[in-house]
Coordinates of C-alpha atoms and ligand atoms in Angstrom, one line a residue:
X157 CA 120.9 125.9 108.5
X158 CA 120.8 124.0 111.8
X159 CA 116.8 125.7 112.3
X160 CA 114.6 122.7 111.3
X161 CA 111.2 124.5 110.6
X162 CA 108.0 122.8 110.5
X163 CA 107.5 121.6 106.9
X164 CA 104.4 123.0 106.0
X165 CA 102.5 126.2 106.1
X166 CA 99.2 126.9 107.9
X167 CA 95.7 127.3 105.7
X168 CA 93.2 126.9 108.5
X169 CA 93.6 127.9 111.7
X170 CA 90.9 126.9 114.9
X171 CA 90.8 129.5 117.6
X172 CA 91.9 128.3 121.3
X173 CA 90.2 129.8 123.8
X174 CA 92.2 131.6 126.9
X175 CA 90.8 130.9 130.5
X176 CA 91.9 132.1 134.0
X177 CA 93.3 130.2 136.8
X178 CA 90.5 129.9 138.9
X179 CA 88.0 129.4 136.0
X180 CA 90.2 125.9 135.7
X181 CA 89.9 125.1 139.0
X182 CA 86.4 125.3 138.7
X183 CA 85.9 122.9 135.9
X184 CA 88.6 120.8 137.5
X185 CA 86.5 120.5 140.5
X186 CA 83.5 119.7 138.3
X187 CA 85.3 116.9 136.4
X188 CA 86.4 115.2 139.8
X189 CA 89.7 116.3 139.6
X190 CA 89.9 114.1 136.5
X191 CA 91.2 116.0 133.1
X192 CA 89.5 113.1 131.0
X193 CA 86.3 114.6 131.7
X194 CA 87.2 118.5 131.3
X195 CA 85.2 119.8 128.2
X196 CA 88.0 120.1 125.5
X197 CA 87.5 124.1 124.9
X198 CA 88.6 124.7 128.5
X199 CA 92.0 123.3 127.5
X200 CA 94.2 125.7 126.2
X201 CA 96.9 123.4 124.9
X202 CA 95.8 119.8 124.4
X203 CA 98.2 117.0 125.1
X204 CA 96.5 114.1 126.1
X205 CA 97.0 112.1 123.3
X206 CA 98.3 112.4 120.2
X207 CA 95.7 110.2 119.2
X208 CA 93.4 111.8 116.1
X209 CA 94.3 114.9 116.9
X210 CA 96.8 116.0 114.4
X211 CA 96.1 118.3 111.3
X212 CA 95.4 116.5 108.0
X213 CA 97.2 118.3 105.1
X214 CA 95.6 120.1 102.1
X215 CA 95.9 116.5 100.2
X216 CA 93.9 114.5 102.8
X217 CA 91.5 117.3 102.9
X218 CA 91.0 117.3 99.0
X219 CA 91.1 113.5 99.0
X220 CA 87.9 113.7 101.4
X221 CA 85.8 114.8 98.1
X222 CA 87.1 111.8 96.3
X223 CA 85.4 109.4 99.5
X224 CA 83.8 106.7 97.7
X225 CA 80.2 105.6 100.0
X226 CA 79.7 102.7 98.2
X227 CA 78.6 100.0 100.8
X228 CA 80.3 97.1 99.3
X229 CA 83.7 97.3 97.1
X230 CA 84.1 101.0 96.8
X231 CA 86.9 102.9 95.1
X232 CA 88.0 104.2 98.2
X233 CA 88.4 100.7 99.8
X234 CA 90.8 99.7 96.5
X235 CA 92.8 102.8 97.2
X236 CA 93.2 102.0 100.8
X237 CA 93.9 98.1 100.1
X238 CA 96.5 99.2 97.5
X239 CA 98.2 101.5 100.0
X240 CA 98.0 99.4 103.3
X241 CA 99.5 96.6 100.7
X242 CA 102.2 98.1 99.8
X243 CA 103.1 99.3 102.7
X244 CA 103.0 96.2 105.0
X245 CA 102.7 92.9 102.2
X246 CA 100.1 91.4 104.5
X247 CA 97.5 89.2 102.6
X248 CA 94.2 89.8 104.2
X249 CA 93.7 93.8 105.3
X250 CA 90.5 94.2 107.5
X251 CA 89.8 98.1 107.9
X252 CA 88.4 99.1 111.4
X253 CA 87.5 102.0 112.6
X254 CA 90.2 102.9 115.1
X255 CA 93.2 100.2 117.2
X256 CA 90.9 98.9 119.5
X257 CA 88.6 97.6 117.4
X258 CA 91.5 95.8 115.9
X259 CA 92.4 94.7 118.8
X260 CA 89.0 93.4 120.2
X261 CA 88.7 91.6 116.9
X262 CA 91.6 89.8 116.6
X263 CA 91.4 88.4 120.5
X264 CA 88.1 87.4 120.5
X265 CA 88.7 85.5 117.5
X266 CA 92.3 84.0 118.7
X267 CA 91.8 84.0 122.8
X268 CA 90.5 81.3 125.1
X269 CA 90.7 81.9 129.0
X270 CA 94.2 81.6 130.0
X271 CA 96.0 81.8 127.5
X272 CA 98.8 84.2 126.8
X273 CA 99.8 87.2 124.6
X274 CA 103.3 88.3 124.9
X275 CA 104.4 92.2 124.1
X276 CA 107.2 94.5 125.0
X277 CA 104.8 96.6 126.3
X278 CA 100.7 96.5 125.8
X279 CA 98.9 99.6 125.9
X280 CA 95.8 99.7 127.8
X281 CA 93.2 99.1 125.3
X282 CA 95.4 96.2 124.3
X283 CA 95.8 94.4 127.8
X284 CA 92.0 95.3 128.0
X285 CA 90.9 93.5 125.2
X286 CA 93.2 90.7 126.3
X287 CA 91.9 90.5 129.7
X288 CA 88.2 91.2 128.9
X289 CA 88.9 87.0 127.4
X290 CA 90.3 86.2 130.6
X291 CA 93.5 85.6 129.1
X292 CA 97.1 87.3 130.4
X293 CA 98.6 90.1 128.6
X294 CA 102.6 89.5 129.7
X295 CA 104.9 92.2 129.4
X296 CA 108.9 91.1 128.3
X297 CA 110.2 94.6 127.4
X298 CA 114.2 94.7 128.2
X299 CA 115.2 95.8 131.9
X300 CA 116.4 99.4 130.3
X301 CA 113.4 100.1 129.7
X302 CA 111.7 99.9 133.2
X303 CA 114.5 102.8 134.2
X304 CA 113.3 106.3 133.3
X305 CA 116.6 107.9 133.5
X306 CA 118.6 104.9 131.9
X307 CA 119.7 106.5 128.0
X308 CA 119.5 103.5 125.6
X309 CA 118.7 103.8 122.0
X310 CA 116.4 101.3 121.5
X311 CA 114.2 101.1 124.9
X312 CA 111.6 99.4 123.3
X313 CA 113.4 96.4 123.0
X314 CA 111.8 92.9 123.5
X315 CA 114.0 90.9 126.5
X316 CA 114.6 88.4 123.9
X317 CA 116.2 85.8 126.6
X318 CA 113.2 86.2 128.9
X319 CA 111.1 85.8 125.6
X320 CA 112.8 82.5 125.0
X321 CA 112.6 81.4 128.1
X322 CA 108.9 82.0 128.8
X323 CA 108.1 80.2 125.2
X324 CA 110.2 77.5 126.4
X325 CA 108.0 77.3 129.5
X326 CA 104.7 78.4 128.6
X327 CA 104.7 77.6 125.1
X328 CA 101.2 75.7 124.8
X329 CA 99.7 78.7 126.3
X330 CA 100.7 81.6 124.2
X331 CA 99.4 82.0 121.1
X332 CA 100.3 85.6 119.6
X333 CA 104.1 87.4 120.6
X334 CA 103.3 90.8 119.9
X335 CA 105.7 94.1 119.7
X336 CA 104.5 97.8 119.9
X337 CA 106.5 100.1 117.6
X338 CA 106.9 102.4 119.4
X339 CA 106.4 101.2 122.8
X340 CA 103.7 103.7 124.1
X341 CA 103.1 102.9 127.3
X342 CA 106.9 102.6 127.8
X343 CA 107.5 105.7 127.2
X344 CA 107.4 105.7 123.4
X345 CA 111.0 103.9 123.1
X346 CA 111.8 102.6 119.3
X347 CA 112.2 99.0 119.4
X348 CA 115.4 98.0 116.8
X349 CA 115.1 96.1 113.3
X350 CA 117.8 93.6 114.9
X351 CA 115.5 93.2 118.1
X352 CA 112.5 92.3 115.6
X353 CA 114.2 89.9 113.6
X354 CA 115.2 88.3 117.0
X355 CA 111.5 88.3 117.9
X356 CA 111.3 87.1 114.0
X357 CA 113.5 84.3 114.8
X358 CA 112.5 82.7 118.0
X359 CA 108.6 82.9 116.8
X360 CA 109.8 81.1 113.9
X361 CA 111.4 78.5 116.2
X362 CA 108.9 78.2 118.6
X363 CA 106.3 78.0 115.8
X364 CA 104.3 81.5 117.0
X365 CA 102.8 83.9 115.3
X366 CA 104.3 87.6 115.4
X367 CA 102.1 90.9 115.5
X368 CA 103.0 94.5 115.6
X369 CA 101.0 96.6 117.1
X370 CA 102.0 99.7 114.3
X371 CA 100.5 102.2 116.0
X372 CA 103.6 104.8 115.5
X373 CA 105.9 102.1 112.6
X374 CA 107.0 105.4 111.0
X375 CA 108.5 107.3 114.2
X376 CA 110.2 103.8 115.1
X377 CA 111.3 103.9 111.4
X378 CA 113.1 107.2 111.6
X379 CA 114.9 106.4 115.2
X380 CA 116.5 103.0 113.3
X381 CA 117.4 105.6 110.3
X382 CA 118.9 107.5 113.2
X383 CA 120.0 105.3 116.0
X384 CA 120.7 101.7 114.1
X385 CA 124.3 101.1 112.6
X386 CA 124.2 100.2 109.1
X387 CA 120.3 101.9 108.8
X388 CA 121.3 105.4 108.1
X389 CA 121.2 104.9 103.7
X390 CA 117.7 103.5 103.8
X391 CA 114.5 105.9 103.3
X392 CA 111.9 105.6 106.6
X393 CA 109.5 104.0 104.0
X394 CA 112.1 100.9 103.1
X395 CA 112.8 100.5 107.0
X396 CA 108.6 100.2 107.5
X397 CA 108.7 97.7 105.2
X398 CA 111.1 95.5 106.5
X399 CA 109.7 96.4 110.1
X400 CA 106.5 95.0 108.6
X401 CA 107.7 92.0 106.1
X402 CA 109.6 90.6 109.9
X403 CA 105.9 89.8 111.2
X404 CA 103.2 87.7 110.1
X405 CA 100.6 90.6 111.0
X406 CA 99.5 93.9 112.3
X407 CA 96.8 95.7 114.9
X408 CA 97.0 99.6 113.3
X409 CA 95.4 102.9 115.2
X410 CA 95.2 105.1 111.5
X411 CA 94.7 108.0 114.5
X412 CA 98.7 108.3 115.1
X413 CA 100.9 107.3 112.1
X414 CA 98.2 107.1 109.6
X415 CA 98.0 111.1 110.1
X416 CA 93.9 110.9 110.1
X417 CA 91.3 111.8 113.0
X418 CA 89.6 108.4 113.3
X419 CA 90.8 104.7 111.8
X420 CA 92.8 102.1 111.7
X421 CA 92.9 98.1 110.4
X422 CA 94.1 94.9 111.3
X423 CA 96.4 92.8 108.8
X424 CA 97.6 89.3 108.8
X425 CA 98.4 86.8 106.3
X426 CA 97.0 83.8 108.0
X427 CA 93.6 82.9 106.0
X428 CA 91.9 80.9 108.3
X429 CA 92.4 83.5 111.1
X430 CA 91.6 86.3 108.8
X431 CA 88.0 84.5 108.0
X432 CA 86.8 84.6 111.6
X433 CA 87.8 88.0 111.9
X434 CA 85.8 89.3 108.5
X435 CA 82.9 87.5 110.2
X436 CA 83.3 89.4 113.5
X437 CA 84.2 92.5 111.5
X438 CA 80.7 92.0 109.9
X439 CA 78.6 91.4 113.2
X440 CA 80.4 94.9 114.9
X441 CA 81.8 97.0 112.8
X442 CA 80.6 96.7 109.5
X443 CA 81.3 95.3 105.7
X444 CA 84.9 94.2 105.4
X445 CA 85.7 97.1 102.2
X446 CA 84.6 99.7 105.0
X447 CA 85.1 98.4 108.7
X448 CA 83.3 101.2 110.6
X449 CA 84.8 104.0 108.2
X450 CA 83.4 106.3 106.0
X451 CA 84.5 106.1 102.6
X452 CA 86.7 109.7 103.1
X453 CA 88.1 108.3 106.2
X454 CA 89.6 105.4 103.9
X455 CA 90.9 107.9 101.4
X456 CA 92.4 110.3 104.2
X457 CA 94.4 107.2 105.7
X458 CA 95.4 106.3 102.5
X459 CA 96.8 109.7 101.9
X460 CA 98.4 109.7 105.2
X461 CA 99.9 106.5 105.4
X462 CA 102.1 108.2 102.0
X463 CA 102.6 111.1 103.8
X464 CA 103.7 110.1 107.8
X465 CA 106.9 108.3 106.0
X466 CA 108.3 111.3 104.6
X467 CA 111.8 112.6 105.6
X468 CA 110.6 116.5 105.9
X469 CA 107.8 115.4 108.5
X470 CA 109.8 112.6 110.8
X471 CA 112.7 115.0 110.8
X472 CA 110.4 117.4 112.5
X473 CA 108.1 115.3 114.0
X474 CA 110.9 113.6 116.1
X475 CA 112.9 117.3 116.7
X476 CA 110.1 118.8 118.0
X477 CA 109.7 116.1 121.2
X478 CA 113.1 116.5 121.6
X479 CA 113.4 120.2 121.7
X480 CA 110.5 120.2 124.4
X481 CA 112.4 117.3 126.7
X482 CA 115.7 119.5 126.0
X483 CA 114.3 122.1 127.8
X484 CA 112.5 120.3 130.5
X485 CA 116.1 118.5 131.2
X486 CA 118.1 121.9 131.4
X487 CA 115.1 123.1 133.9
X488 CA 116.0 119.9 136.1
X489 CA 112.5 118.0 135.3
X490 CA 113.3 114.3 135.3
X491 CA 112.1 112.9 132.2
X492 CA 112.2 109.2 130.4
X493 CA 114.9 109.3 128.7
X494 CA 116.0 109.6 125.8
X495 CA 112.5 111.2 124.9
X496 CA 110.1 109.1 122.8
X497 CA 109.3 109.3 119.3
X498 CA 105.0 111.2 120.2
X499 CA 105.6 112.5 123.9
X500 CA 107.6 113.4 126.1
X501 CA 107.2 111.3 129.6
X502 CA 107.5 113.3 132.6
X503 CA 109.1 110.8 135.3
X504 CA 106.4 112.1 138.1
X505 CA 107.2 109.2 140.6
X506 CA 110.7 110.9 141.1
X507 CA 109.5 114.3 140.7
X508 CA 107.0 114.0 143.5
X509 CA 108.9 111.5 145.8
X510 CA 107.2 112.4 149.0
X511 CA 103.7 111.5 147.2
X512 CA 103.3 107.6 147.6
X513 CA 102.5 105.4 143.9
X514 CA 99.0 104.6 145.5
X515 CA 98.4 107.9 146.3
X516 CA 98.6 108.9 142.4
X517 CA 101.8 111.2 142.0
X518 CA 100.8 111.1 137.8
X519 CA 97.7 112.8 139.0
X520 CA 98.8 115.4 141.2
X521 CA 101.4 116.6 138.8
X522 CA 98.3 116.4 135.6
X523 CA 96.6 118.2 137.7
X524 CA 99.0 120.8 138.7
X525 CA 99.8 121.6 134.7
X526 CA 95.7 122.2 134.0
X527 CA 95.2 124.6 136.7
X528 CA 98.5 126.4 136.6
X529 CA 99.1 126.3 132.9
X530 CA 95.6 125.5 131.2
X531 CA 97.7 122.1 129.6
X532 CA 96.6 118.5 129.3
X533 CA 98.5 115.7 130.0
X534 CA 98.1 112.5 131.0
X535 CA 98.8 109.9 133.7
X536 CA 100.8 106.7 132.6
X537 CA 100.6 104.9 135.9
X538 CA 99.1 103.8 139.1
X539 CA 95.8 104.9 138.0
X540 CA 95.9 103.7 134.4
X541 CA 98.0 100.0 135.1
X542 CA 97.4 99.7 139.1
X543 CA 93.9 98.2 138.8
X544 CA 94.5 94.1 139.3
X545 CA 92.3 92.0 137.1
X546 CA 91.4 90.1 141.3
X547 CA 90.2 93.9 141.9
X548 CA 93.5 95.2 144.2
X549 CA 95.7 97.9 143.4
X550 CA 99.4 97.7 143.1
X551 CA 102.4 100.6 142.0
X552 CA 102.3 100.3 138.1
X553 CA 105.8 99.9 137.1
X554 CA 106.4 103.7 136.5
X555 CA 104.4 106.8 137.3
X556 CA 104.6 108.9 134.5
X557 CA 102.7 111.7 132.6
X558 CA 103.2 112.0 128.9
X559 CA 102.8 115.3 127.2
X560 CA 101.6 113.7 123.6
X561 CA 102.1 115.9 121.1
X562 CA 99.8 115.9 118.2
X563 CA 101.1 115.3 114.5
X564 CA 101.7 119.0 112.8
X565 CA 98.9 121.2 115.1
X566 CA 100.9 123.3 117.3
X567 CA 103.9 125.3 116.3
X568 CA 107.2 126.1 118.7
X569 CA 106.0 129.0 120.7
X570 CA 103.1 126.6 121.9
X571 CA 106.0 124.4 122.8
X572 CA 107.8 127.2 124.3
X573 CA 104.4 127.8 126.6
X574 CA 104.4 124.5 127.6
X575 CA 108.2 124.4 128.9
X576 CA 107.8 127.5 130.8
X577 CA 104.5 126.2 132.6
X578 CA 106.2 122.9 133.2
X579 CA 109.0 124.4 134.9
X580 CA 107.0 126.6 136.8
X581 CA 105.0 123.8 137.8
X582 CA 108.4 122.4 139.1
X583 CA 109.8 125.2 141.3
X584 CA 106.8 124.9 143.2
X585 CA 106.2 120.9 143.6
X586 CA 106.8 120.8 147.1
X587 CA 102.5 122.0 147.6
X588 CA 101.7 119.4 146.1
X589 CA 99.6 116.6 147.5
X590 CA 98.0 112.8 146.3
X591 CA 94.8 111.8 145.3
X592 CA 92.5 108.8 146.2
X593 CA 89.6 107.7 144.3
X594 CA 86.7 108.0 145.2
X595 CA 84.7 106.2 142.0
X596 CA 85.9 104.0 139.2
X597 CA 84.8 101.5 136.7
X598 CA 86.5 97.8 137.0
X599 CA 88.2 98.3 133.2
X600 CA 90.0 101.2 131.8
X601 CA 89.6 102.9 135.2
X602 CA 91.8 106.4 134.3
X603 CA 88.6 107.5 131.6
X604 CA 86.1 107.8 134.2
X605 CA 87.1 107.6 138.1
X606 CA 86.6 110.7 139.9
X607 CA 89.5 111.6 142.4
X608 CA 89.2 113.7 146.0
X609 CA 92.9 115.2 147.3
X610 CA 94.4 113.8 149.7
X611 CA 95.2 116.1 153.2
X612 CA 97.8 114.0 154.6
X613 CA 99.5 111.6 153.0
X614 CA 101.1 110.2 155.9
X615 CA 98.4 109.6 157.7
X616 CA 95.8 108.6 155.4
X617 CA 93.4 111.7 156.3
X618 CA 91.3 112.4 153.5
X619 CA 90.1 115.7 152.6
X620 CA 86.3 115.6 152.4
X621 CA 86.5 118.8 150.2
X622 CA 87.8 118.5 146.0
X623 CA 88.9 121.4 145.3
X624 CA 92.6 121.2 144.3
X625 CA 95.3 122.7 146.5
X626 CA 98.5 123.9 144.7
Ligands
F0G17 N1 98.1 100.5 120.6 C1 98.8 101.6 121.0 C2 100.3 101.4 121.2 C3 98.2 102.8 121.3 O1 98.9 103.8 121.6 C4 96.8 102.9 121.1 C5 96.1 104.2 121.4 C6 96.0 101.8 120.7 C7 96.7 100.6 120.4 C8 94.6 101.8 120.4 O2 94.2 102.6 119.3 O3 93.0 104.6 120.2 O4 92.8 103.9 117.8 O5 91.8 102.5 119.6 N2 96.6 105.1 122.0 C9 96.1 106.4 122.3 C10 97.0 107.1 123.2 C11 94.7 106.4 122.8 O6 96.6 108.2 123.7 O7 98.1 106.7 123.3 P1 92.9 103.4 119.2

């Protein structure tokens, strides 16, 4: 059969409500034009991240009851240890309650002002956390990978000469070489098991420590099953395991691979570094056998973490981004290429080319697919990268929007929907216009600012009036 069918059925289901045109440019208007602060229920199809919102299975659900609340030491810690263990080798495992706490915990601890982290890519909470320590979050992901349209199988890829080079020249300042699997921001791109044993290598020689950022290690698993010569024998499971046992730690979002609504965990086998993190843990997020979980949040992780590696789901997961970027490409939409592993990444730079970078094509096109379609994407661009640490604004490398698709919650004729608004969407681009901003907060900008459209691009009028004009 050449039909691959969601492997699962349905038990639960959660009405979505429907809403008309004009009711969405209402609440559009009211959320200054920004669809991070839309109330969710006026959404009709939700893809702005793919980030704790997929559906937990029956197992998860059951393994809720089992949720140990002991404060210190509870069973539900053990289980999680034992799984998180066996899974990546690392010695110390210090649950938090989602990436970003992670994050913030292992750079306070490790950062001094300027001083350097290298990644292929870092996501925004990640070079936000960097930053916040006045340190530089450096970017090293291979040329392919800036170029939307450029089809390479492993996009993700760290520029392992430019990473020599810049250890060579800034050695005494970096302290961490990082790679995200996959790389989010760059489109969600796999990064190869021969790319992170040359990361492996050269942090060996230049006596560095190496960090995934594992937010999605099981996608980037299956593509290496897929994509990597010699890889296509090996279960997803033994390929996360060598992804892992190539790095000397991890920063872990539980909300996208672990296949749970809120979590995650930071692992490393350094002791002395794991110490001052526990301490940290203990001052903001709590006791090191909970980390700012419940005790069912550590049992639905755990349960997760054993299911996000089977072949059934990643042969799914990974068909259904494809099908929807197969259809977007037939309908002419320029799209990174080849899609990612969670999203598909609409290339809005070249699909609104008379709307400048700093006028905010990502925005005008997000935008667009609320108020025509009732769908919620997000920008990946000017608005979420532009933002200088000095305060100025620059073109991020890419303007993109991503279409995130949540793990297991919406079935093909959702998908179906989507395409069809997309392309409609597209045949009628051309009344489009920019945005400017007219608030925003120094960090993290795309959460809060509020946007007013543009009237001429060209000439830098700007409409006094919000309301949005496609
Ligand atoms: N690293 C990567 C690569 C991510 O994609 C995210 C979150 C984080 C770290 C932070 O994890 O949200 O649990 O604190 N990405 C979400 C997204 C928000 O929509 O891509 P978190």
């Amino acid at each position: 059969m050449k039909t691959i069918i969601e492997p699962f059925r349905i038990k639960a289901v959660e009405p979505i409500k429907f809403t008309t045109r004009a009711e969405r440019r209402l609440a559009l208007d009211n959320a200054g034009n920004n669809v991070f602060r839309l109330r969710a229920e006026d959404v009709l199809i939700d893809l702005l991240t793919d980030s704790g919102t997929g559906a937990m299975s029956s197992d998860q659900w059951s393994a809720l009851m089992r949720g140990d609340e002991s404060y210190a030491g509870s069973r539900s810690f053990v289980r999680f240890h034992e799984v998180v263990t066996e899974l990546t080798g690392f010695r110390h495992i210090i649950p938090t309650h989602q990436g970003r706490a992670a994050e913030r915990i292992l750079f306070h601890t490790i950062l001094k002002p300027g001083q350097i982290v290298l990644n292929n890519t870092h996501f925004d909470t990640t070079r936000a956390n960097i930053e916040v320590e006045d340190a530089e979050a450096r970017d090293l992901v291979i040329a392919e990978g800036r170029i939307p349209s450029f089809i390479h199988p492993f996009k993700g890829n760290m520029d392992l000469d430019r990473l020599e080079h810049t250890l060579a020249t800034d050695g005494d300042r970096i302290v961490l070489v990082m790679v995200t699997v996959t790389n989010n921001s760059g489109g969600g791109q796999p990064v190869s098991l021969e790319n992170l044993r040359g990361v492996r290598a050269l942090c060996t020689r230049f006596g560095k420590p190496f960090f995934l950022d594992a937010c999605r290690f099981a996608e980037n698993a299956w593509f290496i099953k897929q994509r990597e010569p010699g890889q296509q024998d090996r279960t997803p499971r033994e390929i996360a395991r060598e992804m892992f046992s190539l790095a000397d730690g991890c920063t872990m979002s539980a909300k996208k691979d672990g296949l749970a609504n809120i979590g995650g965990f930071l692992a490393m086998n350094d002791d002395r570094w794991a110490e001052e993190c526990r301490n940290l843990l203990i001052l903001t997020e709590g006791f090191p056998t909970y980390g700012g979980m419940a005790g069912y949040d550590l049992e639905a992780v755990a349960r997760g973490l054993e299911e996000v590696t089977e072949e059934a789901y990643l042969r799914y997961r990974i068909r259904s981004i494809e099908y929807l970027a197969e259809r977007l490409t037939a309908g002419g939409v320029p799209i990174v290429q080849p899609p990612g592993g969670h999203a598909v990444y609409i290339d809005a730079r070249a699909m609104l080319p008379t709307i400048p970078p700093l006028a905010y094509p990502g925005v005008a096109l997000v935008n667009a697919l609320y108020v025509d379609g009732g769908i919620r994407a997000c920008e990946i661009g000017t608005v979420m990268f532009g933002l200088q640490p000095d305060g100025s604004e620059i073109p991020a490398a890419m303007d993109l929007v991503r279409l995130a698709i949540p793990r297991r919650l919406y079935t093909q004729s959702h998908i179906d929907y989507v395409a069809e608004a997309i392309l409609e969407v597209a045949a009628n681009k051309d009344a489009l216009r920019g945005y400017r901003i007219t608030s925003s907060a120094k960090r993290l900008r795309h959460f809060t600012a509020e946007f007013a459209l543009l009237e001429n691009v060209s000439t830098g009028q700007h409409a006094e009036a919000s309301a949005f004009a496609g």
